[in-house]
DNA sequence: GGCCAGGCCTTGC
DNA sequence: GCAAGGCATGGC
């Protein structure tokens, strides 16, 4: 068990705001996987304790995963352009935008199309069980999201058996692209070009691309717009195409628009 | 047993 | 460009 000082941070809000899907609450804390490690996380005040089953999880890897490198206070003060956003910032203070592994994030959000969170979680879990051995931490078994080389051995039919439905070929192609360095290439691009590039993958449109750019590539200006955010944006009188609304949001909230999105999104989902 | 789903793709204007 | 329908399955 190691300790990390985590200021201005809420583990609960960060892991339970729809950015990542496979963390589960246990009596000892949150159990999940990062890279090849089974990880247990618990927070007490500003103290974050963590352990990995093999001791391989590096502090820096964890810190990055949880978005602890983002200057939260200054980000929130920058995006709080109005009372509504300022209120969401107060209510959910400590929520951070994660920086999850790229391929895992891409697969997760391809699965999110026309689906729901329990189902996304289930499919990811089935994929993990197919290609990863069980690892145990705190007496609980879990399965790491498989690395690219092992995902490459998944046939489309096997993906279907994990409940992906018509998304199976999309995921299969995304894995192949990743294996050819596609995701690395995307990191070299500026935001809008990166979004266009991601959208060349089948099954990846504006919304999925923005989620992936925000939750794994670290493009904090990305502002994913789903049905929930559409409701929020209506109150800002933002109308038109996805491109138009997304441009409005980036212009209005600025370079950290993605943080505004995450707070407003979480706020919309947790308050009636 | 239906209805619905954290969008995307394909048509047809 | 933009508005409609269809979509494999599983959750509720």
PDB file of C-alpha atoms (C1' of nucleotides) in Angstrom:
ATOM      1  CA  UNK A   1       0.000   0.000   0.000  1.00  0.00           C
ATOM      2  CA  UNK A   2       1.531   3.275  -1.107  1.00  0.00           C
ATOM      3  CA  UNK A   3       0.261   6.774  -0.560  1.00  0.00           C
ATOM      4  CA  UNK A   4      -0.124   9.730  -2.821  1.00  0.00           C
ATOM      5  CA  UNK A   5      -1.031  13.243  -1.811  1.00  0.00           C
ATOM      6  CA  UNK A   6      -3.996  14.196  -3.976  1.00  0.00           C
ATOM      7  CA  UNK A   7      -5.154  17.783  -3.534  1.00  0.00           C
ATOM      8  CA  UNK A   8      -8.457  18.978  -4.930  1.00  0.00           C
ATOM      9  CA  UNK A   9      -9.480  15.492  -5.876  1.00  0.00           C
ATOM     10  CA  UNK A  10     -12.497  13.252  -5.553  1.00  0.00           C
ATOM     11  CA  UNK A  11     -11.813   9.632  -6.415  1.00  0.00           C
ATOM     12  CA  UNK A  12     -15.491   8.808  -6.353  1.00  0.00           C
ATOM     13  CA  UNK A  13     -16.558  11.555  -8.730  1.00  0.00           C
ATOM     14  CA  UNK A  14     -13.650  10.926 -11.060  1.00  0.00           C
ATOM     15  CA  UNK A  15     -14.261   7.202 -11.421  1.00  0.00           C
ATOM     16  CA  UNK A  16     -18.060   7.401 -11.402  1.00  0.00           C
ATOM     17  CA  UNK A  17     -18.751  10.115 -13.936  1.00  0.00           C
ATOM     18  CA  UNK A  18     -18.918   7.991 -17.051  1.00  0.00           C
ATOM     19  CA  UNK A  19     -15.368   8.441 -18.268  1.00  0.00           C
ATOM     20  CA  UNK A  20     -14.193   4.923 -17.452  1.00  0.00           C
ATOM     21  CA  UNK A  21     -16.377   1.882 -17.041  1.00  0.00           C
ATOM     22  CA  UNK A  22     -14.793  -0.969 -15.195  1.00  0.00           C
ATOM     23  CA  UNK A  23     -14.070   0.298 -11.671  1.00  0.00           C
ATOM     24  CA  UNK A  24     -16.073  -1.388  -8.995  1.00  0.00           C
ATOM     25  CA  UNK A  25     -16.714  -0.348  -5.443  1.00  0.00           C
ATOM     26  CA  UNK A  26     -15.561  -2.807  -2.822  1.00  0.00           C
ATOM     27  CA  UNK A  27     -15.454  -2.461   0.956  1.00  0.00           C
ATOM     28  CA  UNK A  28     -11.730  -1.694   0.726  1.00  0.00           C
ATOM     29  CA  UNK A  29     -12.027   0.859  -2.065  1.00  0.00           C
ATOM     30  CA  UNK A  30     -12.273   0.958  -5.830  1.00  0.00           C
ATOM     31  CA  UNK A  31     -10.958  -2.062  -7.663  1.00  0.00           C
ATOM     32  CA  UNK A  32      -9.999  -1.931 -11.310  1.00  0.00           C
ATOM     33  CA  UNK A  33      -7.118  -2.320 -13.689  1.00  0.00           C
ATOM     34  CA  UNK A  34      -4.530   0.046 -15.087  1.00  0.00           C
ATOM     35  CA  UNK A  35      -2.301  -1.395 -17.777  1.00  0.00           C
ATOM     36  CA  UNK A  36      -1.472  -4.917 -16.588  1.00  0.00           C
ATOM     37  CA  UNK A  37      -2.087  -4.309 -12.912  1.00  0.00           C
ATOM     38  CA  UNK A  38      -5.055  -5.014 -10.684  1.00  0.00           C
ATOM     39  CA  UNK A  39      -5.333  -1.804  -8.722  1.00  0.00           C
ATOM     40  CA  UNK A  40      -7.025  -0.954  -5.462  1.00  0.00           C
ATOM     41  CA  UNK A  41      -7.631   2.717  -4.722  1.00  0.00           C
ATOM     42  CA  UNK A  42      -8.950   4.347  -1.587  1.00  0.00           C
ATOM     43  CA  UNK A  43      -9.218   7.952  -0.579  1.00  0.00           C
ATOM     44  CA  UNK A  44      -9.220   9.529   2.841  1.00  0.00           C
ATOM     45  CA  UNK A  45      -9.163  13.278   2.668  1.00  0.00           C
ATOM     46  CA  UNK A  46      -6.227  14.324   0.557  1.00  0.00           C
ATOM     47  CA  UNK A  47      -4.562  10.983   1.041  1.00  0.00           C
ATOM     48  CA  UNK A  48      -4.920   8.516  -1.797  1.00  0.00           C
ATOM     49  CA  UNK A  49      -3.707   5.014  -1.053  1.00  0.00           C
ATOM     50  CA  UNK A  50      -3.048   2.591  -3.851  1.00  0.00           C
ATOM     51  CA  UNK A  51      -1.770  -0.899  -4.367  1.00  0.00           C
ATOM     52  CA  UNK A  52      -1.283  -3.036  -7.428  1.00  0.00           C
ATOM     53  CA  UNK A  53      -1.282  -6.810  -7.317  1.00  0.00           C
ATOM     54  CA  UNK A  54       2.232  -7.029  -8.749  1.00  0.00           C
ATOM     55  CA  UNK A  55       3.570  -3.811  -7.316  1.00  0.00           C
ATOM     56  CA  UNK A  56       4.225  -2.619 -10.842  1.00  0.00           C
ATOM     57  CA  UNK A  57       1.938   0.409 -10.887  1.00  0.00           C
ATOM     58  CA  UNK A  58       4.035   3.549 -10.904  1.00  0.00           C
ATOM     59  CA  UNK A  59       2.963   6.633  -9.036  1.00  0.00           C
ATOM     60  CA  UNK A  60       3.317   8.704 -12.150  1.00  0.00           C
ATOM     61  CA  UNK A  61       1.153   6.329 -14.190  1.00  0.00           C
ATOM     62  CA  UNK A  62      -1.599   6.486 -11.610  1.00  0.00           C
ATOM     63  CA  UNK A  63      -1.354  10.214 -11.238  1.00  0.00           C
ATOM     64  CA  UNK A  64      -1.675  10.698 -14.960  1.00  0.00           C
ATOM     65  CA  UNK A  65      -4.559   8.236 -15.229  1.00  0.00           C
ATOM     66  CA  UNK A  66      -6.514  10.179 -12.622  1.00  0.00           C
ATOM     67  CA  UNK A  67      -5.819  13.578 -14.157  1.00  0.00           C
ATOM     68  CA  UNK A  68      -3.918  14.729 -11.086  1.00  0.00           C
ATOM     69  CA  UNK A  69      -1.532  16.660 -13.303  1.00  0.00           C
ATOM     70  CA  UNK A  70      -4.293  19.052 -14.347  1.00  0.00           C
ATOM     71  CA  UNK A  71      -4.295  22.409 -12.517  1.00  0.00           C
ATOM     72  CA  UNK A  72      -7.874  21.982 -11.343  1.00  0.00           C
ATOM     73  CA  UNK A  73      -8.493  25.221  -9.463  1.00  0.00           C
ATOM     74  CA  UNK A  74      -7.229  27.386 -12.239  1.00  0.00           C
ATOM     75  CA  UNK A  75      -9.094  25.325 -14.830  1.00  0.00           C
ATOM     76  CA  UNK A  76     -12.379  25.666 -12.983  1.00  0.00           C
ATOM     77  CA  UNK A  77     -11.948  29.342 -12.429  1.00  0.00           C
ATOM     78  CA  UNK A  78     -11.239  29.744 -16.128  1.00  0.00           C
ATOM     79  CA  UNK A  79     -14.312  27.838 -17.325  1.00  0.00           C
ATOM     80  CA  UNK A  80     -16.710  29.316 -14.762  1.00  0.00           C
ATOM     81  CA  UNK A  81     -18.057  31.893 -17.173  1.00  0.00           C
ATOM     82  CA  UNK A  82     -21.547  31.928 -15.701  1.00  0.00           C
ATOM     83  CA  UNK A  83     -23.523  31.043 -12.583  1.00  0.00           C
ATOM     84  CA  UNK A  84     -24.588  27.635 -13.868  1.00  0.00           C
ATOM     85  CA  UNK A  85     -21.052  26.471 -14.543  1.00  0.00           C
ATOM     86  CA  UNK A  86     -19.740  28.005 -11.328  1.00  0.00           C
ATOM     87  CA  UNK A  87     -22.386  26.123  -9.387  1.00  0.00           C
ATOM     88  CA  UNK A  88     -21.486  22.826 -11.055  1.00  0.00           C
ATOM     89  CA  UNK A  89     -17.824  23.513 -10.275  1.00  0.00           C
ATOM     90  CA  UNK A  90     -18.642  23.976  -6.576  1.00  0.00           C
ATOM     91  CA  UNK A  91     -20.958  20.983  -6.377  1.00  0.00           C
ATOM     92  CA  UNK A  92     -18.621  18.516  -8.036  1.00  0.00           C
ATOM     93  CA  UNK A  93     -15.280  19.994  -7.064  1.00  0.00           C
ATOM     94  CA  UNK A  94     -12.580  17.352  -7.206  1.00  0.00           C
ATOM     95  CA  UNK A  95     -13.895  15.649 -10.315  1.00  0.00           C
ATOM     96  CA  UNK A  96     -11.053  15.294 -12.759  1.00  0.00           C
ATOM     97  CA  UNK A  97     -10.861  14.410 -16.419  1.00  0.00           C
ATOM     98  CA  UNK A  98      -9.024  11.112 -16.639  1.00  0.00           C
ATOM     99  CA  UNK A  99      -6.301  10.165 -19.043  1.00  0.00           C
ATOM    100  CA  UNK A 100      -7.072   6.529 -19.737  1.00  0.00           C
ATOM    101  CA  UNK A 101      -5.151   4.216 -22.077  1.00  0.00           C
ATOM    102  CA  UNK A 102      -5.977   5.154 -25.645  1.00  0.00           C
ATOM    103  CA  UNK A 103      -7.090   1.890 -27.163  1.00  0.00           C
ATOM    104  CA  UNK A 104      -9.176   0.912 -24.151  1.00  0.00           C
ATOM    105  CA  UNK A 105     -10.875   4.293 -24.301  1.00  0.00           C
ATOM    106  CA  UNK A 106     -11.468   4.056 -28.038  1.00  0.00           C
ATOM    107  CA  UNK A 107     -13.032   0.617 -27.758  1.00  0.00           C
ATOM    108  CA  UNK A 108     -15.145   1.725 -24.797  1.00  0.00           C
ATOM    109  CA  UNK A 109     -16.660   4.634 -26.651  1.00  0.00           C
ATOM    110  CA  UNK A 110     -17.208   2.766 -29.895  1.00  0.00           C
ATOM    111  CA  UNK A 111     -19.290   0.484 -27.704  1.00  0.00           C
ATOM    112  CA  UNK A 112     -21.148   3.415 -26.190  1.00  0.00           C
ATOM    113  CA  UNK A 113     -23.007   4.222 -29.398  1.00  0.00           C
ATOM    114  CA  UNK A 114     -26.704   3.470 -29.048  1.00  0.00           C
ATOM    115  CA  UNK A 115     -26.063   1.581 -25.838  1.00  0.00           C
ATOM    116  CA  UNK A 116     -25.977   2.058 -22.080  1.00  0.00           C
ATOM    117  CA  UNK A 117     -23.387   1.964 -19.326  1.00  0.00           C
ATOM    118  CA  UNK A 118     -24.188  -1.463 -17.819  1.00  0.00           C
ATOM    119  CA  UNK A 119     -23.940  -3.009 -21.224  1.00  0.00           C
ATOM    120  CA  UNK A 120     -20.707  -1.226 -22.148  1.00  0.00           C
ATOM    121  CA  UNK A 121     -19.212  -2.446 -18.881  1.00  0.00           C
ATOM    122  CA  UNK A 122     -20.327  -5.987 -19.507  1.00  0.00           C
ATOM    123  CA  UNK A 123     -18.887  -6.108 -23.024  1.00  0.00           C
ATOM    124  CA  UNK A 124     -15.549  -4.684 -21.894  1.00  0.00           C
ATOM    125  CA  UNK A 125     -15.446  -7.228 -19.107  1.00  0.00           C
ATOM    126  CA  UNK A 126     -16.135 -10.113 -21.496  1.00  0.00           C
ATOM    127  CA  UNK A 127     -13.382  -8.913 -23.826  1.00  0.00           C
ATOM    128  CA  UNK A 128     -10.964  -8.703 -20.915  1.00  0.00           C
ATOM    129  CA  UNK A 129     -11.846 -12.202 -19.733  1.00  0.00           C
ATOM    130  CA  UNK A 130     -11.244 -13.580 -23.204  1.00  0.00           C
ATOM    131  CA  UNK A 131      -7.668 -12.413 -23.440  1.00  0.00           C
ATOM    132  CA  UNK A 132      -6.366 -11.739 -19.947  1.00  0.00           C
ATOM    133  CA  UNK A 133      -5.596 -14.038 -17.071  1.00  0.00           C
ATOM    134  CA  UNK A 134      -7.264 -13.379 -13.760  1.00  0.00           C
ATOM    135  CA  UNK A 135      -5.284 -11.216 -11.374  1.00  0.00           C
ATOM    136  CA  UNK A 136      -6.142 -10.789  -7.729  1.00  0.00           C
ATOM    137  CA  UNK A 137      -5.959  -7.835  -5.422  1.00  0.00           C
ATOM    138  CA  UNK A 138      -7.557  -7.554  -1.994  1.00  0.00           C
ATOM    139  CA  UNK A 139      -9.065 -10.990  -2.470  1.00  0.00           C
ATOM    140  CA  UNK A 140     -10.991 -10.035  -5.578  1.00  0.00           C
ATOM    141  CA  UNK A 141     -10.346 -11.252  -9.110  1.00  0.00           C
ATOM    142  CA  UNK A 142     -10.187  -8.959 -12.057  1.00  0.00           C
ATOM    143  CA  UNK A 143      -9.018  -8.986 -15.648  1.00  0.00           C
ATOM    144  CA  UNK A 144      -6.835  -6.361 -17.265  1.00  0.00           C
ATOM    145  CA  UNK A 145      -7.921  -4.801 -20.513  1.00  0.00           C
ATOM    146  CA  UNK A 146      -5.733  -6.741 -22.951  1.00  0.00           C
ATOM    147  CA  UNK A 147      -2.804  -5.057 -24.687  1.00  0.00           C
ATOM    148  CA  UNK A 148      -2.982  -4.495 -28.412  1.00  0.00           C
ATOM    149  CA  UNK A 149      -1.071  -7.640 -29.427  1.00  0.00           C
ATOM    150  CA  UNK A 150      -3.568  -9.832 -27.657  1.00  0.00           C
ATOM    151  CA  UNK A 151      -6.584  -7.873 -28.839  1.00  0.00           C
ATOM    152  CA  UNK A 152      -5.296  -8.501 -32.344  1.00  0.00           C
ATOM    153  CA  UNK A 153      -6.029 -12.194 -31.899  1.00  0.00           C
ATOM    154  CA  UNK A 154      -9.745 -11.542 -31.351  1.00  0.00           C
ATOM    155  CA  UNK A 155     -11.908 -12.492 -34.309  1.00  0.00           C
ATOM    156  CA  UNK A 156     -14.958 -10.495 -35.200  1.00  0.00           C
ATOM    157  CA  UNK A 157     -17.098 -13.482 -34.291  1.00  0.00           C
ATOM    158  CA  UNK A 158     -15.529 -13.635 -30.845  1.00  0.00           C
ATOM    159  CA  UNK A 159     -16.236  -9.956 -30.363  1.00  0.00           C
ATOM    160  CA  UNK A 160     -19.828 -10.638 -31.278  1.00  0.00           C
ATOM    161  CA  UNK A 161     -19.958 -13.276 -28.610  1.00  0.00           C
ATOM    162  CA  UNK A 162     -19.014 -10.529 -26.140  1.00  0.00           C
ATOM    163  CA  UNK A 163     -22.283  -8.817 -27.001  1.00  0.00           C
ATOM    164  CA  UNK A 164     -20.949  -6.126 -29.330  1.00  0.00           C
ATOM    165  CA  UNK A 165     -23.587  -6.702 -32.005  1.00  0.00           C
ATOM    166  CA  UNK A 166     -23.069  -4.617 -35.121  1.00  0.00           C
ATOM    167  CA  UNK A 167     -20.183  -2.795 -33.418  1.00  0.00           C
ATOM    168  CA  UNK A 168     -17.967  -5.880 -33.635  1.00  0.00           C
ATOM    169  CA  UNK A 169     -16.444  -5.029 -37.037  1.00  0.00           C
ATOM    170  CA  UNK A 170     -15.871  -1.443 -35.889  1.00  0.00           C
ATOM    171  CA  UNK A 171     -13.926  -2.584 -32.857  1.00  0.00           C
ATOM    172  CA  UNK A 172     -12.003  -5.113 -34.894  1.00  0.00           C
ATOM    173  CA  UNK A 173     -10.940  -2.403 -37.345  1.00  0.00           C
ATOM    174  CA  UNK A 174     -10.022   0.009 -34.579  1.00  0.00           C
ATOM    175  CA  UNK A 175      -7.739  -2.616 -33.051  1.00  0.00           C
ATOM    176  CA  UNK A 176      -6.069  -3.249 -36.393  1.00  0.00           C
ATOM    177  CA  UNK A 177      -5.589   0.471 -36.968  1.00  0.00           C
ATOM    178  CA  UNK A 178      -4.090   0.857 -33.505  1.00  0.00           C
ATOM    179  CA  UNK A 179      -1.737  -2.003 -34.246  1.00  0.00           C
ATOM    180  CA  UNK A 180      -0.518  -0.069 -37.271  1.00  0.00           C
ATOM    181  CA  UNK A 181       0.299   3.022 -35.235  1.00  0.00           C
ATOM    182  CA  UNK A 182      -2.859   4.953 -36.055  1.00  0.00           C
ATOM    183  CA  UNK A 183      -3.363   6.275 -32.517  1.00  0.00           C
ATOM    184  CA  UNK A 184       0.234   7.384 -32.206  1.00  0.00           C
ATOM    185  CA  UNK A 185      -0.199   9.401 -35.395  1.00  0.00           C
ATOM    186  CA  UNK A 186      -3.268  11.105 -33.948  1.00  0.00           C
ATOM    187  CA  UNK A 187      -1.270  12.393 -30.985  1.00  0.00           C
ATOM    188  CA  UNK A 188       0.886  14.443 -33.327  1.00  0.00           C
ATOM    189  CA  UNK A 189      -2.068  16.432 -34.644  1.00  0.00           C
ATOM    190  CA  UNK A 190      -3.818  19.569 -33.409  1.00  0.00           C
ATOM    191  CA  UNK A 191      -7.303  19.040 -31.981  1.00  0.00           C
ATOM    192  CA  UNK A 192      -9.550  19.525 -35.018  1.00  0.00           C
ATOM    193  CA  UNK A 193      -7.289  17.506 -37.296  1.00  0.00           C
ATOM    194  CA  UNK A 194      -7.081  14.786 -34.647  1.00  0.00           C
ATOM    195  CA  UNK A 195     -10.876  14.637 -34.514  1.00  0.00           C
ATOM    196  CA  UNK A 196     -11.127  14.351 -38.292  1.00  0.00           C
ATOM    197  CA  UNK A 197      -8.499  11.642 -38.302  1.00  0.00           C
ATOM    198  CA  UNK A 198     -10.258   9.600 -35.636  1.00  0.00           C
ATOM    199  CA  UNK A 199     -13.499   9.939 -37.579  1.00  0.00           C
ATOM    200  CA  UNK A 200     -11.990   8.054 -40.481  1.00  0.00           C
ATOM    201  CA  UNK A 201     -12.440   4.930 -38.359  1.00  0.00           C
ATOM    202  CA  UNK A 202     -15.800   3.244 -38.941  1.00  0.00           C
ATOM    203  CA  UNK A 203     -18.059   3.556 -35.919  1.00  0.00           C
ATOM    204  CA  UNK A 204     -16.338   6.753 -34.802  1.00  0.00           C
ATOM    205  CA  UNK A 205     -18.268   9.974 -35.323  1.00  0.00           C
ATOM    206  CA  UNK A 206     -18.002  13.408 -33.713  1.00  0.00           C
ATOM    207  CA  UNK A 207     -19.162  12.390 -30.264  1.00  0.00           C
ATOM    208  CA  UNK A 208     -17.092   9.252 -29.903  1.00  0.00           C
ATOM    209  CA  UNK A 209     -14.028  11.026 -31.287  1.00  0.00           C
ATOM    210  CA  UNK A 210     -14.427  13.854 -28.779  1.00  0.00           C
ATOM    211  CA  UNK A 211     -14.773  11.429 -25.869  1.00  0.00           C
ATOM    212  CA  UNK A 212     -11.608   9.647 -26.870  1.00  0.00           C
ATOM    213  CA  UNK A 213      -9.688  12.864 -27.421  1.00  0.00           C
ATOM    214  CA  UNK A 214     -10.786  14.185 -24.038  1.00  0.00           C
ATOM    215  CA  UNK A 215     -10.569  11.074 -21.861  1.00  0.00           C
ATOM    216  CA  UNK A 216      -7.387   9.584 -23.231  1.00  0.00           C
ATOM    217  CA  UNK A 217      -5.459  11.904 -25.516  1.00  0.00           C
ATOM    218  CA  UNK A 218      -5.535  14.837 -23.145  1.00  0.00           C
ATOM    219  CA  UNK A 219      -7.191  17.291 -25.535  1.00  0.00           C
ATOM    220  CA  UNK A 220      -8.916  19.288 -22.821  1.00  0.00           C
ATOM    221  CA  UNK A 221     -10.674  21.511 -25.349  1.00  0.00           C
ATOM    222  CA  UNK A 222     -12.675  18.552 -26.711  1.00  0.00           C
ATOM    223  CA  UNK A 223     -16.354  18.950 -25.784  1.00  0.00           C
ATOM    224  CA  UNK A 224     -18.344  15.757 -26.394  1.00  0.00           C
ATOM    225  CA  UNK A 225     -22.031  16.383 -27.000  1.00  0.00           C
ATOM    226  CA  UNK A 226     -24.481  13.583 -26.306  1.00  0.00           C
ATOM    227  CA  UNK A 227     -28.174  13.669 -25.501  1.00  0.00           C
ATOM    228  CA  UNK A 228     -27.483  14.971 -21.996  1.00  0.00           C
ATOM    229  CA  UNK A 229     -25.182  17.732 -23.118  1.00  0.00           C
ATOM    230  CA  UNK A 230     -27.671  18.687 -25.786  1.00  0.00           C
ATOM    231  CA  UNK A 231     -30.112  19.543 -23.030  1.00  0.00           C
ATOM    232  CA  UNK A 232     -27.501  21.590 -21.226  1.00  0.00           C
ATOM    233  CA  UNK A 233     -26.505  23.432 -24.379  1.00  0.00           C
ATOM    234  CA  UNK A 234     -30.120  24.286 -25.116  1.00  0.00           C
ATOM    235  CA  UNK A 235     -30.019  26.459 -21.977  1.00  0.00           C
ATOM    236  CA  UNK A 236     -27.083  28.292 -23.464  1.00  0.00           C
ATOM    237  CA  UNK A 237     -29.154  28.817 -26.572  1.00  0.00           C
ATOM    238  CA  UNK A 238     -26.600  26.894 -28.612  1.00  0.00           C
ATOM    239  CA  UNK A 239     -28.190  25.439 -31.733  1.00  0.00           C
ATOM    240  CA  UNK A 240     -27.314  23.844 -35.015  1.00  0.00           C
ATOM    241  CA  UNK A 241     -25.043  21.037 -36.097  1.00  0.00           C
ATOM    242  CA  UNK A 242     -22.644  19.190 -33.856  1.00  0.00           C
ATOM    243  CA  UNK A 243     -19.774  21.184 -35.321  1.00  0.00           C
ATOM    244  CA  UNK A 244     -21.571  24.444 -34.586  1.00  0.00           C
ATOM    245  CA  UNK A 245     -22.462  23.568 -30.998  1.00  0.00           C
ATOM    246  CA  UNK A 246     -19.045  22.214 -30.285  1.00  0.00           C
ATOM    247  CA  UNK A 247     -17.404  25.319 -31.714  1.00  0.00           C
ATOM    248  CA  UNK A 248     -19.691  27.456 -29.581  1.00  0.00           C
ATOM    249  CA  UNK A 249     -18.671  25.543 -26.461  1.00  0.00           C
ATOM    250  CA  UNK A 250     -14.959  25.797 -27.162  1.00  0.00           C
ATOM    251  CA  UNK A 251     -15.295  29.485 -27.884  1.00  0.00           C
ATOM    252  CA  UNK A 252     -17.409  30.145 -24.798  1.00  0.00           C
ATOM    253  CA  UNK A 253     -15.554  28.020 -22.226  1.00  0.00           C
ATOM    254  CA  UNK A 254     -12.107  28.274 -23.742  1.00  0.00           C
ATOM    255  CA  UNK A 255      -9.156  25.896 -23.837  1.00  0.00           C
ATOM    256  CA  UNK A 256     -10.490  23.788 -20.974  1.00  0.00           C
ATOM    257  CA  UNK A 257     -13.971  23.362 -22.433  1.00  0.00           C
ATOM    258  CA  UNK A 258     -13.710  19.615 -21.870  1.00  0.00           C
ATOM    259  CA  UNK A 259     -13.640  20.186 -18.118  1.00  0.00           C
ATOM    260  CA  UNK A 260     -16.738  22.350 -18.372  1.00  0.00           C
ATOM    261  CA  UNK A 261     -18.389  19.553 -20.319  1.00  0.00           C
ATOM    262  CA  UNK A 262     -17.542  16.938 -17.710  1.00  0.00           C
ATOM    263  CA  UNK A 263     -18.864  19.023 -14.818  1.00  0.00           C
ATOM    264  CA  UNK A 264     -22.034  20.023 -16.637  1.00  0.00           C
ATOM    265  CA  UNK A 265     -22.567  16.453 -17.822  1.00  0.00           C
ATOM    266  CA  UNK A 266     -22.123  14.972 -14.374  1.00  0.00           C
ATOM    267  CA  UNK A 267     -24.324  17.665 -12.921  1.00  0.00           C
ATOM    268  CA  UNK A 268     -27.062  16.947 -15.421  1.00  0.00           C
ATOM    269  CA  UNK A 269     -26.962  13.241 -14.671  1.00  0.00           C
ATOM    270  CA  UNK A 270     -26.880  13.468 -10.897  1.00  0.00           C
ATOM    271  CA  UNK A 271     -29.441  16.195 -10.295  1.00  0.00           C
ATOM    272  CA  UNK A 272     -32.976  15.899 -11.527  1.00  0.00           C
TER     273      UNK A 272
ATOM    274  C1'  DG B   1     -42.741  -8.895 -23.654  1.00  0.00           C
ATOM    275  C1'  DG B   2     -41.876  -4.596 -25.246  1.00  0.00           C
ATOM    276  C1'  DC B   3     -39.543  -0.414 -25.419  1.00  0.00           C
ATOM    277  C1'  DC B   4     -35.469   1.883 -25.372  1.00  0.00           C
ATOM    278  C1'  DA B   5     -30.610   2.912 -25.763  1.00  0.00           C
ATOM    279  C1'  DG B   6     -23.514   7.733 -23.771  1.00  0.00           C
ATOM    280  C1'  DG B   7     -24.566   7.388 -32.112  1.00  0.00           C
ATOM    281  C1'  DC B   8     -23.215   6.124 -36.573  1.00  0.00           C
ATOM    282  C1'  DC B   9     -23.978   4.916 -41.355  1.00  0.00           C
ATOM    283  C1'  DT B  10     -26.612   5.105 -45.369  1.00  0.00           C
ATOM    284  C1'  DT B  11     -29.891   7.078 -48.219  1.00  0.00           C
ATOM    285  C1'  DG B  12     -32.511  10.699 -50.443  1.00  0.00           C
ATOM    286  C1'  DC B  13     -33.272  15.418 -51.054  1.00  0.00           C
TER     287       DC B  13
ATOM    288  C1'  DG C   1     -24.956  20.046 -46.034  1.00  0.00           C
ATOM    289  C1'  DC C   2     -29.124  18.165 -43.585  1.00  0.00           C
ATOM    290  C1'  DA C   3     -33.163  15.119 -42.054  1.00  0.00           C
ATOM    291  C1'  DA C   4     -34.878  10.550 -41.696  1.00  0.00           C
ATOM    292  C1'  DG C   5     -34.697   5.397 -40.961  1.00  0.00           C
ATOM    293  C1'  DG C   6     -32.223   1.171 -39.631  1.00  0.00           C
ATOM    294  C1'  DC C   7     -29.276  -1.088 -36.627  1.00  0.00           C
ATOM    295  C1'  DA C   8     -27.465  -6.370 -33.066  1.00  0.00           C
ATOM    296  C1'  DT C   9     -28.290  -6.941 -28.513  1.00  0.00           C
ATOM    297  C1'  DG C  10     -29.035  -6.410 -23.706  1.00  0.00           C
ATOM    298  C1'  DG C  11     -31.031  -3.670 -19.762  1.00  0.00           C
ATOM    299  C1'  DC C  12     -35.048  -2.307 -17.380  1.00  0.00           C
TER     300       DC C  12
END
